[in-house]
Amino acid sequence: MTDNLFQIQLLMESGGMVLWLILIASVLMWTLIIERYVYMFFRHPKEKREVINHWNQRHDRRSWYAQQIRQGMIAENRIRLERYLMLIKTLTMALPMLGLLGTVNGMIQTFDVMTVFGTGNTRGMAGGISIALITTMGGLLTALSGLYFSTQLQQQVTRTVDNVADALRRD
Amino acid sequence: MRLLLGLLLAILVNFGLFTLMQRMTTSDGLEDRTIEDVLLLDFVRVQEEEAPPETKRRQPPKKPKPPEEPPPPPPAQTPSPEQPDVPQPQLQAPNIDVPMNIAGGPHLGEFQADPVPEPVPTTSQPIMDDDVMPLVRIPPNYPRMAQRRGIEGVVTVSFIITKDGRVRDPQVISATPKNVFDDEALKAVLKWRFKAKQVDGQPVERRATQEIEFTLDR
């Protein structure tokens, strides 16, 4: 475990600044994803039951007002479900871009080395290239890991909202 | 609360992700791959061994067998003809060994210093040096008629080498067969040039004989 941490620290050093950015973005994205799943599986069923109970306690469920109230309840539910979803999507899209940013950064460093030392300093050039490649890999890997869960969350949210709407019967 | 829990789990997830990344960047996998490569290389090498490029070694041509030496000729049994008791002039004959470069022509025999008549006894003994040096030797034309009939022969010509190396007064001493090759031999001899003989720094005329062989190429 500690050995692994040490290795990762080495990786972060060879990745440069942008890899830290990627790490932060990835942690944020995964925090939100896990929060969403936790909400969906543990918190949302309770809320759903409360909403249905609240609806069922109403006597008037067919009038225009009742319909409006129902729409409002569903919308509130949807808003609560769709919280952070946009942010997760944005992060999954932004992570490869961050990787590209790291690539450009690394290439700039490589060319800096080349302008100062010429092509003879392969070690310096290798440092820049390793930044470029490692950040690209980090961005792609984290984005790919988040991509499935972000789309899956989107699907599940729409399905759950539909379920809630179906549960609020109009008769 | 949920966010905190998510943060913890997210850190775990990212730990896993970055461990994966680190695994991808380290060369541990590369070593395995190189081992595989070595095996592949081995396989290829084995194939190469199965079909080695055929190299044809050039066989050097065999040396021809040395020609068998002809048996030594039997010693001539002919009795030496009775020599008339004539006083022979005692002269040294210069021997010319001249390479003949022109092929296909009639063979020119060896030079032979002509026996010069005994000099006047009052003069001192003439110094004969051996170098009759031919400068130009033009092979004679083979007479048409003799060529057609396949006649071969030898003509011995005697001539005088002048002071400037030319040939003067050629005469046929002996010819076999007679009168066939004489004209051509004389004509050819007249075109020859020699290095004039020097006696005490002065060019001197001298006499020489030449045997000209007429042989046909077969």
PDB file of N, CA and C in Angstrom, chain B residues 98-197:
ATOM      1  N   VAL B  98      66.155 -14.070 -80.242  1.00  0.00           N
ATOM      2  CA  VAL B  98      65.200 -12.963 -80.346  1.00  0.00           C
ATOM      3  C   VAL B  98      63.781 -13.502 -80.218  1.00  0.00           C
ATOM      4  N   PRO B  99      63.008 -12.911 -79.367  1.00  0.00           N
ATOM      5  CA  PRO B  99      61.607 -13.378 -79.292  1.00  0.00           C
ATOM      6  C   PRO B  99      60.837 -12.956 -80.513  1.00  0.00           C
ATOM      7  N   MET B 100      60.025 -13.832 -80.949  1.00  0.00           N
ATOM      8  CA  MET B 100      59.223 -13.573 -82.144  1.00  0.00           C
ATOM      9  C   MET B 100      57.803 -13.389 -81.676  1.00  0.00           C
ATOM     10  N   ASN B 101      57.307 -12.189 -81.817  1.00  0.00           N
ATOM     11  CA  ASN B 101      56.002 -11.894 -81.236  1.00  0.00           C
ATOM     12  C   ASN B 101      54.872 -12.079 -82.219  1.00  0.00           C
ATOM     13  N   ILE B 102      55.160 -12.080 -83.441  1.00  0.00           N
ATOM     14  CA  ILE B 102      54.060 -12.117 -84.406  1.00  0.00           C
ATOM     15  C   ILE B 102      53.700 -13.566 -84.657  1.00  0.00           C
ATOM     16  N   ALA B 103      52.439 -13.878 -84.403  1.00  0.00           N
ATOM     17  CA  ALA B 103      52.020 -15.265 -84.530  1.00  0.00           C
ATOM     18  C   ALA B 103      51.549 -15.532 -85.942  1.00  0.00           C
ATOM     19  N   GLY B 104      51.581 -16.748 -86.287  1.00  0.00           N
ATOM     20  CA  GLY B 104      51.001 -17.161 -87.555  1.00  0.00           C
ATOM     21  C   GLY B 104      51.923 -16.948 -88.731  1.00  0.00           C
ATOM     22  N   GLY B 105      53.028 -16.317 -88.515  1.00  0.00           N
ATOM     23  CA  GLY B 105      53.922 -16.096 -89.628  1.00  0.00           C
ATOM     24  C   GLY B 105      54.908 -17.222 -89.736  1.00  0.00           C
ATOM     25  N   PRO B 106      55.672 -17.174 -90.699  1.00  0.00           N
ATOM     26  CA  PRO B 106      56.710 -18.193 -90.815  1.00  0.00           C
ATOM     27  C   PRO B 106      57.738 -18.018 -89.722  1.00  0.00           C
ATOM     28  N   HIS B 107      58.222 -19.108 -89.275  1.00  0.00           N
ATOM     29  CA  HIS B 107      59.173 -19.045 -88.170  1.00  0.00           C
ATOM     30  C   HIS B 107      60.517 -18.625 -88.698  1.00  0.00           C
ATOM     31  N   LEU B 108      61.090 -17.679 -87.997  1.00  0.00           N
ATOM     32  CA  LEU B 108      62.412 -17.245 -88.393  1.00  0.00           C
ATOM     33  C   LEU B 108      63.409 -17.989 -87.538  1.00  0.00           C
ATOM     34  N   GLY B 109      64.362 -18.541 -88.174  1.00  0.00           N
ATOM     35  CA  GLY B 109      65.319 -19.366 -87.449  1.00  0.00           C
ATOM     36  C   GLY B 109      66.283 -18.533 -86.646  1.00  0.00           C
ATOM     37  N   GLU B 110      67.222 -19.196 -86.117  1.00  0.00           N
ATOM     38  CA  GLU B 110      68.202 -18.527 -85.269  1.00  0.00           C
ATOM     39  C   GLU B 110      69.222 -17.803 -86.135  1.00  0.00           C
ATOM     40  N   PHE B 111      69.661 -16.760 -85.496  1.00  0.00           N
ATOM     41  CA  PHE B 111      70.729 -16.055 -86.190  1.00  0.00           C
ATOM     42  C   PHE B 111      72.025 -16.837 -86.080  1.00  0.00           C
ATOM     43  N   GLN B 112      72.848 -16.575 -86.997  1.00  0.00           N
ATOM     44  CA  GLN B 112      74.117 -17.316 -87.018  1.00  0.00           C
ATOM     45  C   GLN B 112      75.131 -16.425 -87.709  1.00  0.00           C
ATOM     46  N   ALA B 113      76.124 -16.208 -86.991  1.00  0.00           N
ATOM     47  CA  ALA B 113      77.135 -15.361 -87.624  1.00  0.00           C
ATOM     48  C   ALA B 113      77.742 -16.103 -88.812  1.00  0.00           C
ATOM     49  N   ASP B 114      77.793 -15.402 -89.866  1.00  0.00           N
ATOM     50  CA  ASP B 114      78.331 -16.035 -91.067  1.00  0.00           C
ATOM     51  C   ASP B 114      79.839 -16.160 -90.933  1.00  0.00           C
ATOM     52  N   PRO B 115      80.300 -17.269 -91.326  1.00  0.00           N
ATOM     53  CA  PRO B 115      81.769 -17.354 -91.261  1.00  0.00           C
ATOM     54  C   PRO B 115      82.405 -16.306 -92.157  1.00  0.00           C
ATOM     55  N   VAL B 116      83.027 -15.420 -91.489  1.00  0.00           N
ATOM     56  CA  VAL B 116      83.704 -14.360 -92.245  1.00  0.00           C
ATOM     57  C   VAL B 116      85.036 -14.914 -92.776  1.00  0.00           C
ATOM     58  N   PRO B 117      85.330 -14.593 -93.971  1.00  0.00           N
ATOM     59  CA  PRO B 117      86.619 -15.108 -94.495  1.00  0.00           C
ATOM     60  C   PRO B 117      87.800 -14.636 -93.662  1.00  0.00           C
ATOM     61  N   GLU B 118      88.738 -15.462 -93.649  1.00  0.00           N
ATOM     62  CA  GLU B 118      89.915 -15.198 -92.804  1.00  0.00           C
ATOM     63  C   GLU B 118      90.470 -13.817 -93.108  1.00  0.00           C
ATOM     64  N   PRO B 119      90.586 -13.060 -92.105  1.00  0.00           N
ATOM     65  CA  PRO B 119      91.107 -11.714 -92.358  1.00  0.00           C
ATOM     66  C   PRO B 119      92.591 -11.780 -92.757  1.00  0.00           C
ATOM     67  N   VAL B 120      92.983 -10.673 -93.272  1.00  0.00           N
ATOM     68  CA  VAL B 120      94.371 -10.587 -93.718  1.00  0.00           C
ATOM     69  C   VAL B 120      95.269 -10.772 -92.502  1.00  0.00           C
ATOM     70  N   PRO B 121      96.244 -11.610 -92.676  1.00  0.00           N
ATOM     71  CA  PRO B 121      97.027 -11.917 -91.484  1.00  0.00           C
ATOM     72  C   PRO B 121      97.734 -10.722 -90.871  1.00  0.00           C
ATOM     73  N   THR B 122      97.941  -9.686 -91.667  1.00  0.00           N
ATOM     74  CA  THR B 122      98.658  -8.556 -91.091  1.00  0.00           C
ATOM     75  C   THR B 122      97.822  -7.874 -90.019  1.00  0.00           C
ATOM     76  N   THR B 123      96.481  -7.792 -90.297  1.00  0.00           N
ATOM     77  CA  THR B 123      95.636  -7.114 -89.313  1.00  0.00           C
ATOM     78  C   THR B 123      95.498  -7.999 -88.091  1.00  0.00           C
ATOM     79  N   SER B 124      95.189  -7.323 -87.068  1.00  0.00           N
ATOM     80  CA  SER B 124      95.033  -8.067 -85.821  1.00  0.00           C
ATOM     81  C   SER B 124      93.771  -8.918 -85.869  1.00  0.00           C
ATOM     82  N   GLN B 125      93.666  -9.787 -85.001  1.00  0.00           N
ATOM     83  CA  GLN B 125      92.496 -10.690 -84.924  1.00  0.00           C
ATOM     84  C   GLN B 125      91.242  -9.849 -84.710  1.00  0.00           C
ATOM     85  N   PRO B 126      90.234  -9.993 -85.611  1.00  0.00           N
ATOM     86  CA  PRO B 126      89.018  -9.169 -85.428  1.00  0.00           C
ATOM     87  C   PRO B 126      88.250  -9.609 -84.176  1.00  0.00           C
ATOM     88  N   ILE B 127      87.796  -8.590 -83.518  1.00  0.00           N
ATOM     89  CA  ILE B 127      87.024  -8.898 -82.313  1.00  0.00           C
ATOM     90  C   ILE B 127      85.573  -9.075 -82.719  1.00  0.00           C
ATOM     91  N   MET B 128      85.081 -10.241 -82.508  1.00  0.00           N
ATOM     92  CA  MET B 128      83.683 -10.517 -82.855  1.00  0.00           C
ATOM     93  C   MET B 128      82.858 -10.488 -81.579  1.00  0.00           C
ATOM     94  N   ASP B 129      82.033  -9.519 -81.515  1.00  0.00           N
ATOM     95  CA  ASP B 129      81.125  -9.592 -80.354  1.00  0.00           C
ATOM     96  C   ASP B 129      79.804 -10.216 -80.779  1.00  0.00           C
ATOM     97  N   ASP B 130      79.139 -10.751 -79.827  1.00  0.00           N
ATOM     98  CA  ASP B 130      78.034 -11.650 -80.150  1.00  0.00           C
ATOM     99  C   ASP B 130      76.738 -10.939 -80.497  1.00  0.00           C
ATOM    100  N   ASP B 131      76.726  -9.641 -80.325  1.00  0.00           N
ATOM    101  CA  ASP B 131      75.393  -9.041 -80.428  1.00  0.00           C
ATOM    102  C   ASP B 131      75.098  -8.589 -81.836  1.00  0.00           C
ATOM    103  N   VAL B 132      74.430  -9.474 -82.545  1.00  0.00           N
ATOM    104  CA  VAL B 132      73.781  -9.040 -83.776  1.00  0.00           C
ATOM    105  C   VAL B 132      72.363  -8.680 -83.351  1.00  0.00           C
ATOM    106  N   MET B 133      72.113  -7.390 -83.181  1.00  0.00           N
ATOM    107  CA  MET B 133      70.851  -6.984 -82.559  1.00  0.00           C
ATOM    108  C   MET B 133      69.855  -6.578 -83.623  1.00  0.00           C
ATOM    109  N   PRO B 134      68.887  -7.419 -83.894  1.00  0.00           N
ATOM    110  CA  PRO B 134      67.881  -6.983 -84.844  1.00  0.00           C
ATOM    111  C   PRO B 134      66.947  -5.968 -84.203  1.00  0.00           C
ATOM    112  N   LEU B 135      66.709  -4.889 -84.890  1.00  0.00           N
ATOM    113  CA  LEU B 135      65.767  -3.880 -84.406  1.00  0.00           C
ATOM    114  C   LEU B 135      64.388  -4.113 -85.004  1.00  0.00           C
ATOM    115  N   VAL B 136      64.325  -4.423 -86.240  1.00  0.00           N
ATOM    116  CA  VAL B 136      63.050  -4.672 -86.906  1.00  0.00           C
ATOM    117  C   VAL B 136      63.152  -5.997 -87.619  1.00  0.00           C
ATOM    118  N   ARG B 137      62.214  -6.850 -87.352  1.00  0.00           N
ATOM    119  CA  ARG B 137      62.188  -8.122 -88.072  1.00  0.00           C
ATOM    120  C   ARG B 137      60.812  -8.296 -88.654  1.00  0.00           C
ATOM    121  N   ILE B 138      60.728  -8.178 -89.914  1.00  0.00           N
ATOM    122  CA  ILE B 138      59.426  -8.302 -90.561  1.00  0.00           C
ATOM    123  C   ILE B 138      59.306  -9.705 -91.121  1.00  0.00           C
ATOM    124  N   PRO B 139      58.304 -10.451 -90.737  1.00  0.00           N
ATOM    125  CA  PRO B 139      58.183 -11.815 -91.278  1.00  0.00           C
ATOM    126  C   PRO B 139      57.883 -11.769 -92.760  1.00  0.00           C
ATOM    127  N   PRO B 140      58.451 -12.672 -93.467  1.00  0.00           N
ATOM    128  CA  PRO B 140      58.220 -12.683 -94.922  1.00  0.00           C
ATOM    129  C   PRO B 140      56.815 -13.146 -95.252  1.00  0.00           C
ATOM    130  N   ASN B 141      56.369 -12.747 -96.415  1.00  0.00           N
ATOM    131  CA  ASN B 141      55.062 -13.232 -96.886  1.00  0.00           C
ATOM    132  C   ASN B 141      55.212 -14.675 -97.321  1.00  0.00           C
ATOM    133  N   TYR B 142      54.169 -15.405 -97.034  1.00  0.00           N
ATOM    134  CA  TYR B 142      54.189 -16.798 -97.493  1.00  0.00           C
ATOM    135  C   TYR B 142      53.787 -16.810 -98.948  1.00  0.00           C
ATOM    136  N   PRO B 143      54.567 -17.406 -99.801  1.00  0.00           N
ATOM    137  CA  PRO B 143      54.198 -17.386-101.218  1.00  0.00           C
ATOM    138  C   PRO B 143      52.872 -18.093-101.443  1.00  0.00           C
ATOM    139  N   ARG B 144      52.042 -17.481-102.284  1.00  0.00           N
ATOM    140  CA  ARG B 144      50.697 -17.980-102.546  1.00  0.00           C
ATOM    141  C   ARG B 144      50.696 -19.430-103.000  1.00  0.00           C
ATOM    142  N   MET B 145      51.587 -19.643-103.930  1.00  0.00           N
ATOM    143  CA  MET B 145      51.594 -20.968-104.550  1.00  0.00           C
ATOM    144  C   MET B 145      51.966 -22.038-103.537  1.00  0.00           C
ATOM    145  N   ALA B 146      52.999 -21.705-102.743  1.00  0.00           N
ATOM    146  CA  ALA B 146      53.428 -22.676-101.740  1.00  0.00           C
ATOM    147  C   ALA B 146      52.319 -22.887-100.712  1.00  0.00           C
ATOM    148  N   GLN B 147      51.625 -21.798-100.357  1.00  0.00           N
ATOM    149  CA  GLN B 147      50.540 -21.936 -99.371  1.00  0.00           C
ATOM    150  C   GLN B 147      49.461 -22.860 -99.906  1.00  0.00           C
ATOM    151  N   ARG B 148      49.130 -22.664-101.181  1.00  0.00           N
ATOM    152  CA  ARG B 148      48.067 -23.474-101.769  1.00  0.00           C
ATOM    153  C   ARG B 148      48.460 -24.942-101.800  1.00  0.00           C
ATOM    154  N   ARG B 149      49.681 -25.166-102.111  1.00  0.00           N
ATOM    155  CA  ARG B 149      50.106 -26.564-102.232  1.00  0.00           C
ATOM    156  C   ARG B 149      50.548 -27.168-100.906  1.00  0.00           C
ATOM    157  N   GLY B 150      50.647 -26.321 -99.909  1.00  0.00           N
ATOM    158  CA  GLY B 150      51.027 -26.856 -98.606  1.00  0.00           C
ATOM    159  C   GLY B 150      52.497 -27.168 -98.499  1.00  0.00           C
ATOM    160  N   ILE B 151      53.286 -26.394 -99.189  1.00  0.00           N
ATOM    161  CA  ILE B 151      54.728 -26.662 -99.149  1.00  0.00           C
ATOM    162  C   ILE B 151      55.329 -25.892 -97.998  1.00  0.00           C
ATOM    163  N   GLU B 152      56.182 -26.536 -97.243  1.00  0.00           N
ATOM    164  CA  GLU B 152      56.941 -25.866 -96.204  1.00  0.00           C
ATOM    165  C   GLU B 152      58.413 -26.007 -96.521  1.00  0.00           C
ATOM    166  N   GLY B 153      59.169 -25.066 -95.959  1.00  0.00           N
ATOM    167  CA  GLY B 153      60.572 -25.174 -96.271  1.00  0.00           C
ATOM    168  C   GLY B 153      61.426 -24.268 -95.419  1.00  0.00           C
ATOM    169  N   VAL B 154      62.726 -24.342 -95.630  1.00  0.00           N
ATOM    170  CA  VAL B 154      63.690 -23.528 -94.889  1.00  0.00           C
ATOM    171  C   VAL B 154      64.606 -22.869 -95.896  1.00  0.00           C
ATOM    172  N   VAL B 155      64.844 -21.575 -95.682  1.00  0.00           N
ATOM    173  CA  VAL B 155      65.772 -20.859 -96.558  1.00  0.00           C
ATOM    174  C   VAL B 155      66.834 -20.240 -95.662  1.00  0.00           C
ATOM    175  N   THR B 156      68.055 -20.429 -95.998  1.00  0.00           N
ATOM    176  CA  THR B 156      69.148 -19.795 -95.259  1.00  0.00           C
ATOM    177  C   THR B 156      69.667 -18.654 -96.104  1.00  0.00           C
ATOM    178  N   VAL B 157      69.644 -17.494 -95.495  1.00  0.00           N
ATOM    179  CA  VAL B 157      70.024 -16.291 -96.232  1.00  0.00           C
ATOM    180  C   VAL B 157      71.261 -15.714 -95.586  1.00  0.00           C
ATOM    181  N   SER B 158      72.166 -15.300 -96.417  1.00  0.00           N
ATOM    182  CA  SER B 158      73.368 -14.624 -95.935  1.00  0.00           C
ATOM    183  C   SER B 158      73.294 -13.183 -96.404  1.00  0.00           C
ATOM    184  N   PHE B 159      73.679 -12.260 -95.552  1.00  0.00           N
ATOM    185  CA  PHE B 159      73.594 -10.843 -95.954  1.00  0.00           C
ATOM    186  C   PHE B 159      74.626 -10.055 -95.184  1.00  0.00           C
ATOM    187  N   ILE B 160      74.772  -8.831 -95.576  1.00  0.00           N
ATOM    188  CA  ILE B 160      75.748  -7.946 -94.937  1.00  0.00           C
ATOM    189  C   ILE B 160      74.970  -6.851 -94.207  1.00  0.00           C
ATOM    190  N   ILE B 161      75.310  -6.637 -92.978  1.00  0.00           N
ATOM    191  CA  ILE B 161      74.708  -5.554 -92.222  1.00  0.00           C
ATOM    192  C   ILE B 161      75.591  -4.341 -92.389  1.00  0.00           C
ATOM    193  N   THR B 162      74.991  -3.286 -92.946  1.00  0.00           N
ATOM    194  CA  THR B 162      75.796  -2.098 -93.233  1.00  0.00           C
ATOM    195  C   THR B 162      76.035  -1.313 -91.954  1.00  0.00           C
ATOM    196  N   LYS B 163      76.788  -0.190 -92.130  1.00  0.00           N
ATOM    197  CA  LYS B 163      77.152   0.605 -90.973  1.00  0.00           C
ATOM    198  C   LYS B 163      75.920   1.239 -90.333  1.00  0.00           C
ATOM    199  N   ASP B 164      74.944   1.556 -91.169  1.00  0.00           N
ATOM    200  CA  ASP B 164      73.756   2.204 -90.582  1.00  0.00           C
ATOM    201  C   ASP B 164      72.664   1.194 -90.266  1.00  0.00           C
ATOM    202  N   GLY B 165      73.001  -0.090 -90.239  1.00  0.00           N
ATOM    203  CA  GLY B 165      72.043  -1.076 -89.735  1.00  0.00           C
ATOM    204  C   GLY B 165      71.175  -1.675 -90.814  1.00  0.00           C
ATOM    205  N   ARG B 166      71.365  -1.278 -92.045  1.00  0.00           N
ATOM    206  CA  ARG B 166      70.533  -1.860 -93.090  1.00  0.00           C
ATOM    207  C   ARG B 166      71.115  -3.185 -93.569  1.00  0.00           C
ATOM    208  N   VAL B 167      70.377  -3.798 -94.469  1.00  0.00           N
ATOM    209  CA  VAL B 167      70.807  -5.093 -94.990  1.00  0.00           C
ATOM    210  C   VAL B 167      71.216  -4.909 -96.451  1.00  0.00           C
ATOM    211  N   ARG B 168      72.325  -5.487 -96.775  1.00  0.00           N
ATOM    212  CA  ARG B 168      72.842  -5.315 -98.143  1.00  0.00           C
ATOM    213  C   ARG B 168      73.220  -6.703 -98.679  1.00  0.00           C
ATOM    214  N   ASP B 169      73.056  -6.826 -99.944  1.00  0.00           N
ATOM    215  CA  ASP B 169      73.484  -8.021-100.677  1.00  0.00           C
ATOM    216  C   ASP B 169      73.025  -9.334-100.056  1.00  0.00           C
ATOM    217  N   PRO B 170      71.740  -9.516 -99.903  1.00  0.00           N
ATOM    218  CA  PRO B 170      71.315 -10.816 -99.380  1.00  0.00           C
ATOM    219  C   PRO B 170      71.479 -11.893-100.452  1.00  0.00           C
ATOM    220  N   GLN B 171      71.876 -13.038 -99.997  1.00  0.00           N
ATOM    221  CA  GLN B 171      72.046 -14.165-100.920  1.00  0.00           C
ATOM    222  C   GLN B 171      71.490 -15.404-100.282  1.00  0.00           C
ATOM    223  N   VAL B 172      70.913 -16.212-101.138  1.00  0.00           N
ATOM    224  CA  VAL B 172      70.398 -17.464-100.630  1.00  0.00           C
ATOM    225  C   VAL B 172      71.537 -18.457-100.631  1.00  0.00           C
ATOM    226  N   ILE B 173      71.817 -18.981 -99.463  1.00  0.00           N
ATOM    227  CA  ILE B 173      72.892 -19.957 -99.384  1.00  0.00           C
ATOM    228  C   ILE B 173      72.329 -21.340 -99.663  1.00  0.00           C
ATOM    229  N   SER B 174      71.282 -21.681 -98.960  1.00  0.00           N
ATOM    230  CA  SER B 174      70.683 -22.985 -99.223  1.00  0.00           C
ATOM    231  C   SER B 174      69.189 -22.847 -99.038  1.00  0.00           C
ATOM    232  N   ALA B 175      68.453 -23.650 -99.770  1.00  0.00           N
ATOM    233  CA  ALA B 175      67.008 -23.592 -99.666  1.00  0.00           C
ATOM    234  C   ALA B 175      66.430 -24.957 -99.928  1.00  0.00           C
ATOM    235  N   THR B 176      65.495 -25.376 -99.087  1.00  0.00           N
ATOM    236  CA  THR B 176      64.754 -26.609 -99.353  1.00  0.00           C
ATOM    237  C   THR B 176      63.283 -26.294 -99.236  1.00  0.00           C
ATOM    238  N   PRO B 177      62.449 -26.498-100.186  1.00  0.00           N
ATOM    239  CA  PRO B 177      62.806 -26.838-101.553  1.00  0.00           C
ATOM    240  C   PRO B 177      63.366 -25.623-102.288  1.00  0.00           C
ATOM    241  N   LYS B 178      64.002 -25.873-103.360  1.00  0.00           N
ATOM    242  CA  LYS B 178      64.700 -24.791-104.051  1.00  0.00           C
ATOM    243  C   LYS B 178      63.716 -23.899-104.794  1.00  0.00           C
ATOM    244  N   ASN B 179      64.049 -22.621-104.846  1.00  0.00           N
ATOM    245  CA  ASN B 179      63.368 -21.643-105.692  1.00  0.00           C
ATOM    246  C   ASN B 179      61.908 -21.411-105.332  1.00  0.00           C
ATOM    247  N   VAL B 180      61.495 -21.875-104.188  1.00  0.00           N
ATOM    248  CA  VAL B 180      60.098 -21.606-103.822  1.00  0.00           C
ATOM    249  C   VAL B 180      60.020 -20.390-102.922  1.00  0.00           C
ATOM    250  N   PHE B 181      60.856 -20.376-101.931  1.00  0.00           N
ATOM    251  CA  PHE B 181      60.745 -19.317-100.925  1.00  0.00           C
ATOM    252  C   PHE B 181      61.829 -18.260-101.075  1.00  0.00           C
ATOM    253  N   ASP B 182      62.706 -18.429-102.063  1.00  0.00           N
ATOM    254  CA  ASP B 182      63.888 -17.569-102.115  1.00  0.00           C
ATOM    255  C   ASP B 182      63.531 -16.099-102.234  1.00  0.00           C
ATOM    256  N   ASP B 183      62.658 -15.778-103.170  1.00  0.00           N
ATOM    257  CA  ASP B 183      62.357 -14.366-103.426  1.00  0.00           C
ATOM    258  C   ASP B 183      61.764 -13.704-102.193  1.00  0.00           C
ATOM    259  N   GLU B 184      60.796 -14.414-101.579  1.00  0.00           N
ATOM    260  CA  GLU B 184      60.131 -13.827-100.417  1.00  0.00           C
ATOM    261  C   GLU B 184      61.110 -13.645 -99.273  1.00  0.00           C
ATOM    262  N   ALA B 185      61.990 -14.616 -99.129  1.00  0.00           N
ATOM    263  CA  ALA B 185      62.955 -14.516 -98.039  1.00  0.00           C
ATOM    264  C   ALA B 185      63.872 -13.329 -98.261  1.00  0.00           C
ATOM    265  N   LEU B 186      64.343 -13.168 -99.469  1.00  0.00           N
ATOM    266  CA  LEU B 186      65.250 -12.058 -99.750  1.00  0.00           C
ATOM    267  C   LEU B 186      64.546 -10.723 -99.544  1.00  0.00           C
ATOM    268  N   LYS B 187      63.282 -10.669-100.009  1.00  0.00           N
ATOM    269  CA  LYS B 187      62.533  -9.421 -99.863  1.00  0.00           C
ATOM    270  C   LYS B 187      62.376  -9.056 -98.395  1.00  0.00           C
ATOM    271  N   ALA B 188      62.077 -10.101 -97.609  1.00  0.00           N
ATOM    272  CA  ALA B 188      61.835  -9.835 -96.199  1.00  0.00           C
ATOM    273  C   ALA B 188      63.113  -9.394 -95.516  1.00  0.00           C
ATOM    274  N   VAL B 189      64.186 -10.057 -95.873  1.00  0.00           N
ATOM    275  CA  VAL B 189      65.450  -9.745 -95.196  1.00  0.00           C
ATOM    276  C   VAL B 189      65.870  -8.321 -95.499  1.00  0.00           C
ATOM    277  N   LEU B 190      65.569  -7.886 -96.689  1.00  0.00           N
ATOM    278  CA  LEU B 190      65.969  -6.527 -97.073  1.00  0.00           C
ATOM    279  C   LEU B 190      65.271  -5.468 -96.205  1.00  0.00           C
ATOM    280  N   LYS B 191      64.130  -5.797 -95.655  1.00  0.00           N
ATOM    281  CA  LYS B 191      63.404  -4.803 -94.854  1.00  0.00           C
ATOM    282  C   LYS B 191      63.890  -4.766 -93.408  1.00  0.00           C
ATOM    283  N   TRP B 192      64.718  -5.706 -93.058  1.00  0.00           N
ATOM    284  CA  TRP B 192      65.110  -5.761 -91.663  1.00  0.00           C
ATOM    285  C   TRP B 192      66.096  -4.667 -91.329  1.00  0.00           C
ATOM    286  N   ARG B 193      66.120  -4.350 -90.043  1.00  0.00           N
ATOM    287  CA  ARG B 193      67.092  -3.372 -89.565  1.00  0.00           C
ATOM    288  C   ARG B 193      67.799  -3.963 -88.363  1.00  0.00           C
ATOM    289  N   PHE B 194      69.105  -3.670 -88.350  1.00  0.00           N
ATOM    290  CA  PHE B 194      69.910  -4.180 -87.238  1.00  0.00           C
ATOM    291  C   PHE B 194      70.628  -3.036 -86.560  1.00  0.00           C
ATOM    292  N   LYS B 195      71.031  -3.338 -85.363  1.00  0.00           N
ATOM    293  CA  LYS B 195      71.918  -2.396 -84.695  1.00  0.00           C
ATOM    294  C   LYS B 195      73.321  -2.639 -85.239  1.00  0.00           C
ATOM    295  N   ALA B 196      73.896  -1.596 -85.740  1.00  0.00           N
ATOM    296  CA  ALA B 196      75.203  -1.758 -86.373  1.00  0.00           C
ATOM    297  C   ALA B 196      76.244  -2.156 -85.346  1.00  0.00           C
ATOM    298  N   LYS B 197      77.167  -2.943 -85.826  1.00  0.00           N
ATOM    299  CA  LYS B 197      78.214  -3.404 -84.924  1.00  0.00           C
ATOM    300  C   LYS B 197      79.244  -2.304 -84.701  1.00  0.00           C
TER     301      LYS B 197
END
